[in-house]
Structure formats: structure tokens, C-alpha cells
């Protein structure tokens, strides 16, 4: 008999919610790191998978190890791979500790890793790129914790000009009349570890296209544990879901003991069909693979391409 090799680590969770990819890993107490490549942002950095390095920004919700353990590595690897310094966004309350952690590595490595640190207060905004910005909001956990919403700025014609012909609009524009107004469209919201509270019904959270949120517990006998640990329970999700306008709610941070199949069953028990259909689990590899194959199949069919294979069930 020879010793067995260690079990293969599971791959990253992956969902395509057009036009966004939501990918990463998230198990309560172990590690959470959720990347949206289209927005250059990675929410939390409990570990740093290779793919996460490509995000210029790491938006940290709070200082628990399962959300921050890979942060120093992320900063160091980005520089090592010639990708430039990473930018860390975090709640102001934990900024000094993040700095201290990074300083600790200077002594350990005997070299300085450059990085940018942005300590953010409630409602503070940070520009990501052209027309895209991110805003922090406070939530409540056993330590200071925050959520983030990424917005797009869109110029729209002012309603009084809707009926006006193109040439006239052009004339007005040339005369320097401001015919547009700017809308702030919430795209993606990420809610870090939190207990339920009014922050969950902030306007930008309700109106986000995609909401990514923790749901640590789902079983009936775990309600008290969720309260004590200041986490969301599936019952909170069931109550919250009808007020959310999102296309998809992506649940993360399920504890290792709560099986995703059981969690889905609980969801179906607590929530009526249509709303339940809007919920996805980042770490449900099997369901997400089937979902992706169906998306691929639909696109091929729409484009009149020879269909490679049908969705598997
Ligand atoms: Zn956590
Ligand atoms: Zn936590």
C-alpha cells in the first residue's frame, strides 16, 4: 500500500449572468473571493485564486480571515507578475489593521510590495474606470463590515427633448444647451457578512441587476446560530427576495456543513416559484455547469450555428 494523494481541490464557482461573469470560491469560515471580471473588481480575498489577480481592485468587506487571508498574496503576486500594484478598498475602521498587516510582510520578505489602500466611509465613492464607480455601505456583523455597489453612469436625453427631431437636438447641442441628464444605474451589489437590517433595502441594493449575498445557514435549527454570528439565514433571504428587483441573487458563504442541495430545498420550501428561480448558488458546480451548457446551446441556436450538443440533464 502506498499513501493516497490528497483530494483534488474543487474548481472555482462560475455563473454567467449577462453581461457579467461571477466567479470565485466561497465557503463560510474557510475562504471567500468573488470576482466580476467585467468590472475589474474582486470582492473579498480570503484566498487568491490565479484568476483573481487580473482584478485591479480588491473590495474587502471585513477583516475576518476567510475574507482577507489572500490579500497580501494578491498584492505581492500582482507586482511579481508585472500587473501593477493592486488597489484595496476597505471600510475605514479596518484600514489601520490592513496597513499593519502589509507592514508585517515587509519585515518577513525584506522587500516592499507597493499597493494602494482606500479606506472608505459610508457612501464614499471610488472611480473604477470610464463611467463605472463603486460605493460602500455599512452593514452589521461581529466586526466592522461593509457591502459595495458598482454603478454605471449613463447619459440619457432629458424627457422634454424626447419628441424633438435629431437636427434640432444637434442645433441645441451646438449652442451648448445641456440636453442630457446623468443616471446612476446600480449594476452589481455585494453584501459582505451581515445580519439582516435596513442596509438590505437601500435603493441601490434593491435596484441592482445582480446581487451577491451571503447565506451562511439554511436549516431550521440554525436560526439562532445565524443570529449569534450575525449572518443571514435562508429565512432572511426568503423575506428579502420579493423586494429585490435583481435579475439574479447569487448566494455565497454557505457553511461546509450546509449542503447546497439541502439549501436549495429549503429555498423552494420558503419561497414561491418565480422568486426562487432568480436565486443561484455560486458553489453549486453541477447545477451551474448545466445552466452554462444551456446558455451555450441557446446562443448557438439563436445564431443558427450547428448545435454541438444539447443541454445535459
Ligand atoms: Zn465569513
Ligand atoms: Zn465574518
PDB file of C-alpha atoms and ligand atoms in Angstrom:
ATOM      1  CA  UNK A   1       0.000   0.000   0.000  1.00  0.00           C
ATOM      2  CA  UNK A   2       1.243   3.468  -0.808  1.00  0.00           C
ATOM      3  CA  UNK A   3      -0.271   6.621   0.691  1.00  0.00           C
ATOM      4  CA  UNK A   4      -3.108   8.236  -1.216  1.00  0.00           C
ATOM      5  CA  UNK A   5      -2.554  11.628  -2.850  1.00  0.00           C
ATOM      6  CA  UNK A   6      -4.534  14.499  -1.290  1.00  0.00           C
ATOM      7  CA  UNK A   7      -8.064  15.120  -2.626  1.00  0.00           C
ATOM      8  CA  UNK A   8      -8.210  17.397  -5.658  1.00  0.00           C
ATOM      9  CA  UNK A   9      -9.351  20.896  -4.766  1.00  0.00           C
ATOM     10  CA  UNK A  10     -12.699  21.809  -6.307  1.00  0.00           C
ATOM     11  CA  UNK A  11     -12.672  24.335  -9.117  1.00  0.00           C
ATOM     12  CA  UNK A  12     -13.952  27.881  -8.922  1.00  0.00           C
ATOM     13  CA  UNK A  13     -17.671  28.525  -8.879  1.00  0.00           C
ATOM     14  CA  UNK A  14     -18.848  30.153 -12.080  1.00  0.00           C
ATOM     15  CA  UNK A  15     -22.016  31.845 -13.284  1.00  0.00           C
ATOM     16  CA  UNK A  16     -22.606  33.851 -16.424  1.00  0.00           C
ATOM     17  CA  UNK A  17     -25.311  36.437 -15.793  1.00  0.00           C
ATOM     18  CA  UNK A  18     -25.153  38.518 -18.958  1.00  0.00           C
ATOM     19  CA  UNK A  19     -23.175  40.700 -19.262  1.00  0.00           C
ATOM     20  CA  UNK A  20     -21.344  39.685 -16.079  1.00  0.00           C
ATOM     21  CA  UNK A  21     -19.324  36.697 -15.009  1.00  0.00           C
ATOM     22  CA  UNK A  22     -19.475  35.937 -11.293  1.00  0.00           C
ATOM     23  CA  UNK A  23     -16.662  33.577 -10.346  1.00  0.00           C
ATOM     24  CA  UNK A  24     -14.662  32.520  -7.351  1.00  0.00           C
ATOM     25  CA  UNK A  25     -14.948  30.476  -4.238  1.00  0.00           C
ATOM     26  CA  UNK A  26     -16.944  30.918  -1.052  1.00  0.00           C
ATOM     27  CA  UNK A  27     -17.351  28.652   1.953  1.00  0.00           C
ATOM     28  CA  UNK A  28     -18.145  30.210   5.331  1.00  0.00           C
ATOM     29  CA  UNK A  29     -15.196  30.272   7.705  1.00  0.00           C
ATOM     30  CA  UNK A  30     -12.822  28.886   5.043  1.00  0.00           C
ATOM     31  CA  UNK A  31     -12.484  31.379   2.230  1.00  0.00           C
ATOM     32  CA  UNK A  32     -14.495  33.821   0.154  1.00  0.00           C
ATOM     33  CA  UNK A  33     -13.300  35.540  -3.006  1.00  0.00           C
ATOM     34  CA  UNK A  34     -15.849  36.580  -5.646  1.00  0.00           C
ATOM     35  CA  UNK A  35     -14.701  38.174  -8.857  1.00  0.00           C
ATOM     36  CA  UNK A  36     -16.645  40.068 -11.507  1.00  0.00           C
ATOM     37  CA  UNK A  37     -14.052  40.353 -14.301  1.00  0.00           C
ATOM     38  CA  UNK A  38     -16.112  42.790 -16.389  1.00  0.00           C
ATOM     39  CA  UNK A  39     -15.967  45.337 -13.570  1.00  0.00           C
ATOM     40  CA  UNK A  40     -12.275  44.823 -12.658  1.00  0.00           C
ATOM     41  CA  UNK A  41     -13.349  44.037  -9.100  1.00  0.00           C
ATOM     42  CA  UNK A  42     -12.841  41.136  -6.776  1.00  0.00           C
ATOM     43  CA  UNK A  43     -14.976  41.176  -3.654  1.00  0.00           C
ATOM     44  CA  UNK A  44     -13.021  39.858  -0.664  1.00  0.00           C
ATOM     45  CA  UNK A  45      -9.775  37.921  -0.858  1.00  0.00           C
ATOM     46  CA  UNK A  46      -9.958  35.055   1.630  1.00  0.00           C
ATOM     47  CA  UNK A  47      -7.755  33.182  -0.809  1.00  0.00           C
ATOM     48  CA  UNK A  48      -6.332  34.446  -4.050  1.00  0.00           C
ATOM     49  CA  UNK A  49      -7.030  32.096  -6.959  1.00  0.00           C
ATOM     50  CA  UNK A  50      -4.922  32.793 -10.050  1.00  0.00           C
ATOM     51  CA  UNK A  51      -7.874  34.325 -11.924  1.00  0.00           C
ATOM     52  CA  UNK A  52      -8.410  36.919  -9.176  1.00  0.00           C
ATOM     53  CA  UNK A  53      -5.033  38.521  -9.875  1.00  0.00           C
ATOM     54  CA  UNK A  54      -6.460  40.093 -13.030  1.00  0.00           C
ATOM     55  CA  UNK A  55      -8.795  42.313 -10.985  1.00  0.00           C
ATOM     56  CA  UNK A  56      -7.226  45.700 -10.335  1.00  0.00           C
ATOM     57  CA  UNK A  57      -9.403  46.232  -7.296  1.00  0.00           C
ATOM     58  CA  UNK A  58      -9.960  44.099  -4.214  1.00  0.00           C
ATOM     59  CA  UNK A  59     -13.012  45.396  -2.346  1.00  0.00           C
ATOM     60  CA  UNK A  60     -12.798  43.966   1.173  1.00  0.00           C
ATOM     61  CA  UNK A  61     -15.958  43.666   3.256  1.00  0.00           C
ATOM     62  CA  UNK A  62     -14.413  42.937   6.661  1.00  0.00           C
ATOM     63  CA  UNK A  63     -11.355  41.630   8.424  1.00  0.00           C
ATOM     64  CA  UNK A  64     -12.261  38.015   9.183  1.00  0.00           C
ATOM     65  CA  UNK A  65      -9.526  35.701   7.945  1.00  0.00           C
ATOM     66  CA  UNK A  66     -11.825  33.908   5.484  1.00  0.00           C
ATOM     67  CA  UNK A  67     -12.266  37.246   3.659  1.00  0.00           C
ATOM     68  CA  UNK A  68      -8.782  38.703   3.885  1.00  0.00           C
ATOM     69  CA  UNK A  69      -6.327  35.789   4.130  1.00  0.00           C
ATOM     70  CA  UNK A  70      -5.200  36.045   0.482  1.00  0.00           C
ATOM     71  CA  UNK A  71      -4.940  39.829   0.354  1.00  0.00           C
ATOM     72  CA  UNK A  72      -1.206  40.260   0.946  1.00  0.00           C
ATOM     73  CA  UNK A  73      -0.539  37.465  -1.552  1.00  0.00           C
ATOM     74  CA  UNK A  74      -2.794  39.181  -4.125  1.00  0.00           C
ATOM     75  CA  UNK A  75      -0.820  42.445  -3.785  1.00  0.00           C
ATOM     76  CA  UNK A  76       2.532  40.680  -3.951  1.00  0.00           C
ATOM     77  CA  UNK A  77       1.662  38.398  -6.891  1.00  0.00           C
ATOM     78  CA  UNK A  78       0.246  41.251  -8.976  1.00  0.00           C
ATOM     79  CA  UNK A  79       3.544  43.074  -8.686  1.00  0.00           C
ATOM     80  CA  UNK A  80       5.572  39.881  -9.194  1.00  0.00           C
ATOM     81  CA  UNK A  81       3.659  39.116 -12.400  1.00  0.00           C
ATOM     82  CA  UNK A  82       4.123  42.661 -13.708  1.00  0.00           C
ATOM     83  CA  UNK A  83       0.416  43.520 -13.396  1.00  0.00           C
ATOM     84  CA  UNK A  84       0.972  46.688 -11.356  1.00  0.00           C
ATOM     85  CA  UNK A  85       0.044  47.425  -7.752  1.00  0.00           C
ATOM     86  CA  UNK A  86      -3.377  46.242  -6.587  1.00  0.00           C
ATOM     87  CA  UNK A  87      -5.883  48.631  -5.072  1.00  0.00           C
ATOM     88  CA  UNK A  88      -7.532  47.634  -1.802  1.00  0.00           C
ATOM     89  CA  UNK A  89     -10.847  49.182  -0.837  1.00  0.00           C
ATOM     90  CA  UNK A  90     -11.975  48.591   2.739  1.00  0.00           C
ATOM     91  CA  UNK A  91     -14.154  50.049   5.485  1.00  0.00           C
ATOM     92  CA  UNK A  92     -12.307  52.887   7.217  1.00  0.00           C
ATOM     93  CA  UNK A  93     -12.452  51.074  10.564  1.00  0.00           C
ATOM     94  CA  UNK A  94     -10.138  48.287   9.385  1.00  0.00           C
ATOM     95  CA  UNK A  95      -7.762  50.430   7.286  1.00  0.00           C
ATOM     96  CA  UNK A  96      -5.075  50.765  10.006  1.00  0.00           C
ATOM     97  CA  UNK A  97      -5.050  46.994  10.591  1.00  0.00           C
ATOM     98  CA  UNK A  98      -4.734  46.273   6.870  1.00  0.00           C
ATOM     99  CA  UNK A  99      -1.755  48.663   6.780  1.00  0.00           C
ATOM    100  CA  UNK A 100      -0.185  46.913   9.777  1.00  0.00           C
ATOM    101  CA  UNK A 101      -0.632  43.529   8.121  1.00  0.00           C
ATOM    102  CA  UNK A 102       1.059  44.745   4.942  1.00  0.00           C
ATOM    103  CA  UNK A 103       3.874  46.286   7.003  1.00  0.00           C
ATOM    104  CA  UNK A 104       4.385  42.942   8.691  1.00  0.00           C
ATOM    105  CA  UNK A 105       5.206  41.397   5.330  1.00  0.00           C
ATOM    106  CA  UNK A 106       7.907  43.989   4.666  1.00  0.00           C
ATOM    107  CA  UNK A 107       9.833  42.569   7.620  1.00  0.00           C
ATOM    108  CA  UNK A 108       9.143  38.983   6.611  1.00  0.00           C
ATOM    109  CA  UNK A 109      10.052  39.358   2.949  1.00  0.00           C
ATOM    110  CA  UNK A 110      12.648  42.094   3.322  1.00  0.00           C
ATOM    111  CA  UNK A 111      11.110  43.870   0.397  1.00  0.00           C
ATOM    112  CA  UNK A 112       8.360  46.396  -0.088  1.00  0.00           C
ATOM    113  CA  UNK A 113       5.234  45.471  -2.053  1.00  0.00           C
ATOM    114  CA  UNK A 114       3.554  48.571  -3.465  1.00  0.00           C
ATOM    115  CA  UNK A 115      -0.252  48.742  -3.195  1.00  0.00           C
ATOM    116  CA  UNK A 116      -2.951  51.394  -2.935  1.00  0.00           C
ATOM    117  CA  UNK A 117      -5.216  51.464   0.075  1.00  0.00           C
ATOM    118  CA  UNK A 118      -8.510  53.351   0.001  1.00  0.00           C
ATOM    119  CA  UNK A 119     -10.211  53.490   3.407  1.00  0.00           C
ATOM    120  CA  UNK A 120     -13.857  54.178   2.707  1.00  0.00           C
ATOM    121  CA  UNK A 121     -16.619  55.677   4.789  1.00  0.00           C
ATOM    122  CA  UNK A 122     -20.356  55.101   4.426  1.00  0.00           C
ATOM    123  CA  UNK A 123     -21.494  56.213   0.940  1.00  0.00           C
ATOM    124  CA  UNK A 124     -17.984  57.047  -0.217  1.00  0.00           C
ATOM    125  CA  UNK A 125     -17.403  56.519  -3.917  1.00  0.00           C
ATOM    126  CA  UNK A 126     -14.343  55.287  -5.832  1.00  0.00           C
ATOM    127  CA  UNK A 127     -13.938  55.592  -9.613  1.00  0.00           C
ATOM    128  CA  UNK A 128     -13.114  52.255 -11.234  1.00  0.00           C
ATOM    129  CA  UNK A 129     -12.974  53.192 -14.904  1.00  0.00           C
ATOM    130  CA  UNK A 130     -14.878  55.204 -17.513  1.00  0.00           C
ATOM    131  CA  UNK A 131     -18.425  55.668 -16.219  1.00  0.00           C
ATOM    132  CA  UNK A 132     -18.084  52.870 -13.665  1.00  0.00           C
ATOM    133  CA  UNK A 133     -17.772  53.575  -9.947  1.00  0.00           C
ATOM    134  CA  UNK A 134     -18.212  51.730  -6.658  1.00  0.00           C
ATOM    135  CA  UNK A 135     -19.866  52.851  -3.431  1.00  0.00           C
ATOM    136  CA  UNK A 136     -19.514  51.411   0.055  1.00  0.00           C
ATOM    137  CA  UNK A 137     -22.350  50.979   2.531  1.00  0.00           C
ATOM    138  CA  UNK A 138     -22.085  49.788   6.122  1.00  0.00           C
ATOM    139  CA  UNK A 139     -23.666  46.537   7.251  1.00  0.00           C
ATOM    140  CA  UNK A 140     -23.658  44.827  10.661  1.00  0.00           C
ATOM    141  CA  UNK A 141     -21.521  41.847  11.632  1.00  0.00           C
ATOM    142  CA  UNK A 142     -19.474  40.750  14.665  1.00  0.00           C
ATOM    143  CA  UNK A 143     -16.781  43.196  13.466  1.00  0.00           C
ATOM    144  CA  UNK A 144     -16.962  46.275  11.167  1.00  0.00           C
ATOM    145  CA  UNK A 145     -18.323  45.060   7.824  1.00  0.00           C
ATOM    146  CA  UNK A 146     -19.497  46.597   4.574  1.00  0.00           C
ATOM    147  CA  UNK A 147     -21.195  45.979   1.269  1.00  0.00           C
ATOM    148  CA  UNK A 148     -20.460  47.530  -2.110  1.00  0.00           C
ATOM    149  CA  UNK A 149     -22.487  48.538  -5.148  1.00  0.00           C
ATOM    150  CA  UNK A 150     -20.924  49.054  -8.571  1.00  0.00           C
ATOM    151  CA  UNK A 151     -22.740  51.628 -10.695  1.00  0.00           C
ATOM    152  CA  UNK A 152     -22.655  52.777 -14.269  1.00  0.00           C
ATOM    153  CA  UNK A 153     -23.157  56.430 -15.206  1.00  0.00           C
ATOM    154  CA  UNK A 154     -25.443  56.637 -18.227  1.00  0.00           C
ATOM    155  CA  UNK A 155     -26.324  59.804 -20.135  1.00  0.00           C
ATOM    156  CA  UNK A 156     -29.962  59.991 -21.134  1.00  0.00           C
ATOM    157  CA  UNK A 157     -31.911  62.575 -23.046  1.00  0.00           C
ATOM    158  CA  UNK A 158     -33.938  64.858 -20.771  1.00  0.00           C
ATOM    159  CA  UNK A 159     -37.659  63.946 -21.090  1.00  0.00           C
ATOM    160  CA  UNK A 160     -38.569  67.364 -22.525  1.00  0.00           C
ATOM    161  CA  UNK A 161     -36.484  66.556 -25.637  1.00  0.00           C
ATOM    162  CA  UNK A 162     -37.904  63.071 -26.322  1.00  0.00           C
ATOM    163  CA  UNK A 163     -40.099  64.240 -29.226  1.00  0.00           C
ATOM    164  CA  UNK A 164     -37.594  66.594 -30.794  1.00  0.00           C
ATOM    165  CA  UNK A 165     -36.148  65.704 -34.220  1.00  0.00           C
ATOM    166  CA  UNK A 166     -32.455  64.851 -34.470  1.00  0.00           C
ATOM    167  CA  UNK A 167     -31.400  68.045 -36.336  1.00  0.00           C
ATOM    168  CA  UNK A 168     -32.949  70.280 -33.704  1.00  0.00           C
ATOM    169  CA  UNK A 169     -31.213  68.332 -30.947  1.00  0.00           C
ATOM    170  CA  UNK A 170     -27.934  68.761 -32.790  1.00  0.00           C
ATOM    171  CA  UNK A 171     -28.526  72.511 -33.031  1.00  0.00           C
ATOM    172  CA  UNK A 172     -29.226  72.760 -29.321  1.00  0.00           C
ATOM    173  CA  UNK A 173     -26.103  70.755 -28.535  1.00  0.00           C
ATOM    174  CA  UNK A 174     -24.003  73.065 -30.725  1.00  0.00           C
ATOM    175  CA  UNK A 175     -25.450  76.047 -28.890  1.00  0.00           C
ATOM    176  CA  UNK A 176     -24.209  74.486 -25.671  1.00  0.00           C
ATOM    177  CA  UNK A 177     -27.622  73.519 -24.244  1.00  0.00           C
ATOM    178  CA  UNK A 178     -27.386  70.552 -21.887  1.00  0.00           C
ATOM    179  CA  UNK A 179     -29.953  68.146 -23.309  1.00  0.00           C
ATOM    180  CA  UNK A 180     -28.942  65.104 -21.276  1.00  0.00           C
ATOM    181  CA  UNK A 181     -29.183  64.019 -17.674  1.00  0.00           C
ATOM    182  CA  UNK A 182     -26.927  61.506 -15.968  1.00  0.00           C
ATOM    183  CA  UNK A 183     -28.392  58.370 -14.429  1.00  0.00           C
ATOM    184  CA  UNK A 184     -26.571  56.227 -11.878  1.00  0.00           C
ATOM    185  CA  UNK A 185     -27.521  52.655 -12.675  1.00  0.00           C
ATOM    186  CA  UNK A 186     -26.679  50.071  -9.985  1.00  0.00           C
ATOM    187  CA  UNK A 187     -25.185  47.029 -11.690  1.00  0.00           C
ATOM    188  CA  UNK A 188     -23.835  44.657  -9.068  1.00  0.00           C
ATOM    189  CA  UNK A 189     -24.155  44.683  -5.271  1.00  0.00           C
ATOM    190  CA  UNK A 190     -22.036  42.547  -2.967  1.00  0.00           C
ATOM    191  CA  UNK A 191     -23.161  42.148   0.627  1.00  0.00           C
ATOM    192  CA  UNK A 192     -20.424  41.014   2.979  1.00  0.00           C
ATOM    193  CA  UNK A 193     -21.096  39.030   6.149  1.00  0.00           C
ATOM    194  CA  UNK A 194     -24.094  40.662   7.787  1.00  0.00           C
ATOM    195  CA  UNK A 195     -27.147  40.273   9.932  1.00  0.00           C
ATOM    196  CA  UNK A 196     -30.455  41.334   8.366  1.00  0.00           C
ATOM    197  CA  UNK A 197     -31.170  45.058   8.627  1.00  0.00           C
ATOM    198  CA  UNK A 198     -32.193  48.221   6.785  1.00  0.00           C
ATOM    199  CA  UNK A 199     -28.997  48.203   4.663  1.00  0.00           C
ATOM    200  CA  UNK A 200     -30.502  45.285   2.736  1.00  0.00           C
ATOM    201  CA  UNK A 201     -33.273  47.502   1.411  1.00  0.00           C
ATOM    202  CA  UNK A 202     -31.195  50.501   0.375  1.00  0.00           C
ATOM    203  CA  UNK A 203     -32.345  51.729  -3.011  1.00  0.00           C
ATOM    204  CA  UNK A 204     -29.192  50.711  -4.889  1.00  0.00           C
ATOM    205  CA  UNK A 205     -29.336  47.230  -3.338  1.00  0.00           C
ATOM    206  CA  UNK A 206     -32.980  46.738  -4.332  1.00  0.00           C
ATOM    207  CA  UNK A 207     -32.364  48.014  -7.851  1.00  0.00           C
ATOM    208  CA  UNK A 208     -29.098  46.234  -8.643  1.00  0.00           C
ATOM    209  CA  UNK A 209     -29.109  43.977 -11.680  1.00  0.00           C
ATOM    210  CA  UNK A 210     -27.166  41.314  -9.789  1.00  0.00           C
ATOM    211  CA  UNK A 211     -26.961  40.917  -6.014  1.00  0.00           C
ATOM    212  CA  UNK A 212     -24.320  38.686  -4.426  1.00  0.00           C
ATOM    213  CA  UNK A 213     -25.036  37.928  -0.789  1.00  0.00           C
ATOM    214  CA  UNK A 214     -24.035  35.628   1.998  1.00  0.00           C
ATOM    215  CA  UNK A 215     -26.398  32.949   3.249  1.00  0.00           C
ATOM    216  CA  UNK A 216     -24.415  31.031   5.843  1.00  0.00           C
ATOM    217  CA  UNK A 217     -27.190  28.874   7.268  1.00  0.00           C
ATOM    218  CA  UNK A 218     -30.294  27.311   5.809  1.00  0.00           C
ATOM    219  CA  UNK A 219     -31.625  24.648   8.170  1.00  0.00           C
ATOM    220  CA  UNK A 220     -34.476  25.321  10.591  1.00  0.00           C
ATOM    221  CA  UNK A 221     -32.410  24.563  13.683  1.00  0.00           C
ATOM    222  CA  UNK A 222     -29.683  27.026  12.661  1.00  0.00           C
ATOM    223  CA  UNK A 223     -31.671  30.260  13.032  1.00  0.00           C
ATOM    224  CA  UNK A 224     -30.153  31.011  16.429  1.00  0.00           C
ATOM    225  CA  UNK A 225     -26.624  30.327  15.191  1.00  0.00           C
ATOM    226  CA  UNK A 226     -27.176  32.789  12.357  1.00  0.00           C
ATOM    227  CA  UNK A 227     -28.348  35.466  14.815  1.00  0.00           C
ATOM    228  CA  UNK A 228     -25.394  34.955  17.173  1.00  0.00           C
ATOM    229  CA  UNK A 229     -22.826  35.003  14.360  1.00  0.00           C
ATOM    230  CA  UNK A 230     -24.600  37.977  12.718  1.00  0.00           C
ATOM    231  CA  UNK A 231     -25.151  36.136   9.469  1.00  0.00           C
ATOM    232  CA  UNK A 232     -28.047  35.719   7.063  1.00  0.00           C
ATOM    233  CA  UNK A 233     -30.228  32.622   7.246  1.00  0.00           C
ATOM    234  CA  UNK A 234     -32.281  31.291   4.334  1.00  0.00           C
ATOM    235  CA  UNK A 235     -35.361  32.634   6.139  1.00  0.00           C
ATOM    236  CA  UNK A 236     -33.911  36.148   5.849  1.00  0.00           C
ATOM    237  CA  UNK A 237     -33.276  35.543   2.155  1.00  0.00           C
ATOM    238  CA  UNK A 238     -36.894  34.419   1.681  1.00  0.00           C
ATOM    239  CA  UNK A 239     -38.151  37.610   3.296  1.00  0.00           C
ATOM    240  CA  UNK A 240     -35.745  39.812   1.349  1.00  0.00           C
ATOM    241  CA  UNK A 241     -36.159  38.328  -2.117  1.00  0.00           C
ATOM    242  CA  UNK A 242     -39.579  39.823  -3.014  1.00  0.00           C
ATOM    243  CA  UNK A 243     -38.269  43.387  -2.531  1.00  0.00           C
ATOM    244  CA  UNK A 244     -35.204  42.808  -4.687  1.00  0.00           C
ATOM    245  CA  UNK A 245     -35.570  43.792  -8.343  1.00  0.00           C
ATOM    246  CA  UNK A 246     -32.452  41.929  -9.428  1.00  0.00           C
ATOM    247  CA  UNK A 247     -32.268  39.576 -12.349  1.00  0.00           C
ATOM    248  CA  UNK A 248     -30.275  37.171 -10.165  1.00  0.00           C
ATOM    249  CA  UNK A 249     -29.447  36.818  -6.490  1.00  0.00           C
ATOM    250  CA  UNK A 250     -26.236  34.828  -6.120  1.00  0.00           C
ATOM    251  CA  UNK A 251     -25.869  33.173  -2.729  1.00  0.00           C
ATOM    252  CA  UNK A 252     -22.409  32.582  -1.310  1.00  0.00           C
ATOM    253  CA  UNK A 253     -20.792  31.749   2.039  1.00  0.00           C
ATOM    254  CA  UNK A 254     -22.815  28.625   2.788  1.00  0.00           C
ATOM    255  CA  UNK A 255     -21.164  26.737   5.635  1.00  0.00           C
ATOM    256  CA  UNK A 256     -19.447  23.500   4.623  1.00  0.00           C
ATOM    257  CA  UNK A 257     -21.957  21.539   6.665  1.00  0.00           C
ATOM    258  CA  UNK A 258     -24.966  23.002   4.845  1.00  0.00           C
ATOM    259  CA  UNK A 259     -25.201  21.064   1.641  1.00  0.00           C
ATOM    260  CA  UNK A 260     -26.147  23.106  -1.382  1.00  0.00           C
ATOM    261  CA  UNK A 261     -28.863  20.626  -2.374  1.00  0.00           C
ATOM    262  CA  UNK A 262     -30.457  20.937   1.064  1.00  0.00           C
ATOM    263  CA  UNK A 263     -30.149  24.719   0.897  1.00  0.00           C
ATOM    264  CA  UNK A 264     -31.933  24.745  -2.448  1.00  0.00           C
ATOM    265  CA  UNK A 265     -34.690  22.556  -0.984  1.00  0.00           C
ATOM    266  CA  UNK A 266     -35.098  24.979   1.914  1.00  0.00           C
ATOM    267  CA  UNK A 267     -35.280  27.868  -0.525  1.00  0.00           C
ATOM    268  CA  UNK A 268     -38.036  26.148  -2.530  1.00  0.00           C
ATOM    269  CA  UNK A 269     -39.908  25.463   0.687  1.00  0.00           C
ATOM    270  CA  UNK A 270     -39.772  29.090   1.826  1.00  0.00           C
ATOM    271  CA  UNK A 271     -40.092  30.950  -1.453  1.00  0.00           C
ATOM    272  CA  UNK A 272     -42.639  30.776  -4.268  1.00  0.00           C
ATOM    273  CA  UNK A 273     -41.528  29.527  -7.696  1.00  0.00           C
ATOM    274  CA  UNK A 274     -40.798  32.691  -9.646  1.00  0.00           C
ATOM    275  CA  UNK A 275     -38.705  34.285  -6.927  1.00  0.00           C
ATOM    276  CA  UNK A 276     -36.845  31.057  -6.241  1.00  0.00           C
ATOM    277  CA  UNK A 277     -35.904  30.865  -9.924  1.00  0.00           C
ATOM    278  CA  UNK A 278     -33.938  34.095  -9.529  1.00  0.00           C
ATOM    279  CA  UNK A 279     -31.593  32.529  -6.973  1.00  0.00           C
ATOM    280  CA  UNK A 280     -28.307  30.842  -7.891  1.00  0.00           C
ATOM    281  CA  UNK A 281     -25.656  29.313  -5.656  1.00  0.00           C
ATOM    282  CA  UNK A 282     -22.089  30.194  -6.638  1.00  0.00           C
ATOM    283  CA  UNK A 283     -20.758  26.870  -5.365  1.00  0.00           C
ATOM    284  CA  UNK A 284     -23.379  24.594  -6.948  1.00  0.00           C
ATOM    285  CA  UNK A 285     -20.930  23.345  -9.571  1.00  0.00           C
ATOM    286  CA  UNK A 286     -23.247  20.742 -11.033  1.00  0.00           C
ATOM    287  CA  UNK A 287     -26.288  22.996 -11.496  1.00  0.00           C
ATOM    288  CA  UNK A 288     -24.120  25.839 -12.778  1.00  0.00           C
ATOM    289  CA  UNK A 289     -22.487  23.614 -15.376  1.00  0.00           C
ATOM    290  CA  UNK A 290     -25.889  22.514 -16.674  1.00  0.00           C
ATOM    291  CA  UNK A 291     -27.031  26.135 -16.702  1.00  0.00           C
ATOM    292  CA  UNK A 292     -23.960  27.192 -18.683  1.00  0.00           C
ATOM    293  CA  UNK A 293     -24.416  24.421 -21.231  1.00  0.00           C
ATOM    294  CA  UNK A 294     -27.990  25.545 -21.740  1.00  0.00           C
ATOM    295  CA  UNK A 295     -26.837  29.156 -22.265  1.00  0.00           C
ATOM    296  CA  UNK A 296     -24.281  27.951 -24.798  1.00  0.00           C
ATOM    297  CA  UNK A 297     -26.915  25.863 -26.567  1.00  0.00           C
ATOM    298  CA  UNK A 298     -29.369  28.789 -26.740  1.00  0.00           C
ATOM    299  CA  UNK A 299     -26.762  31.119 -28.222  1.00  0.00           C
ATOM    300  CA  UNK A 300     -25.771  28.560 -30.855  1.00  0.00           C
ATOM    301  CA  UNK A 301     -29.389  28.047 -31.783  1.00  0.00           C
ATOM    302  CA  UNK A 302     -30.106  31.795 -31.968  1.00  0.00           C
ATOM    303  CA  UNK A 303     -27.152  32.316 -34.250  1.00  0.00           C
ATOM    304  CA  UNK A 304     -28.233  29.438 -36.469  1.00  0.00           C
ATOM    305  CA  UNK A 305     -24.959  27.648 -35.788  1.00  0.00           C
ATOM    306  CA  UNK A 306     -24.808  23.878 -35.973  1.00  0.00           C
ATOM    307  CA  UNK A 307     -25.603  22.844 -32.430  1.00  0.00           C
ATOM    308  CA  UNK A 308     -22.709  20.980 -30.891  1.00  0.00           C
ATOM    309  CA  UNK A 309     -24.596  19.261 -28.147  1.00  0.00           C
ATOM    310  CA  UNK A 310     -27.821  19.641 -26.278  1.00  0.00           C
ATOM    311  CA  UNK A 311     -28.113  20.601 -22.646  1.00  0.00           C
ATOM    312  CA  UNK A 312     -27.495  17.654 -20.379  1.00  0.00           C
ATOM    313  CA  UNK A 313     -29.842  16.918 -17.554  1.00  0.00           C
TER     314      UNK A 313
HETATM  315 ZN1  LIG B   1     -17.105  34.910   6.515  1.00  0.00          ZN
HETATM  316 ZN1  LIG B   2     -17.262  37.279   9.005  1.00  0.00          ZN
END
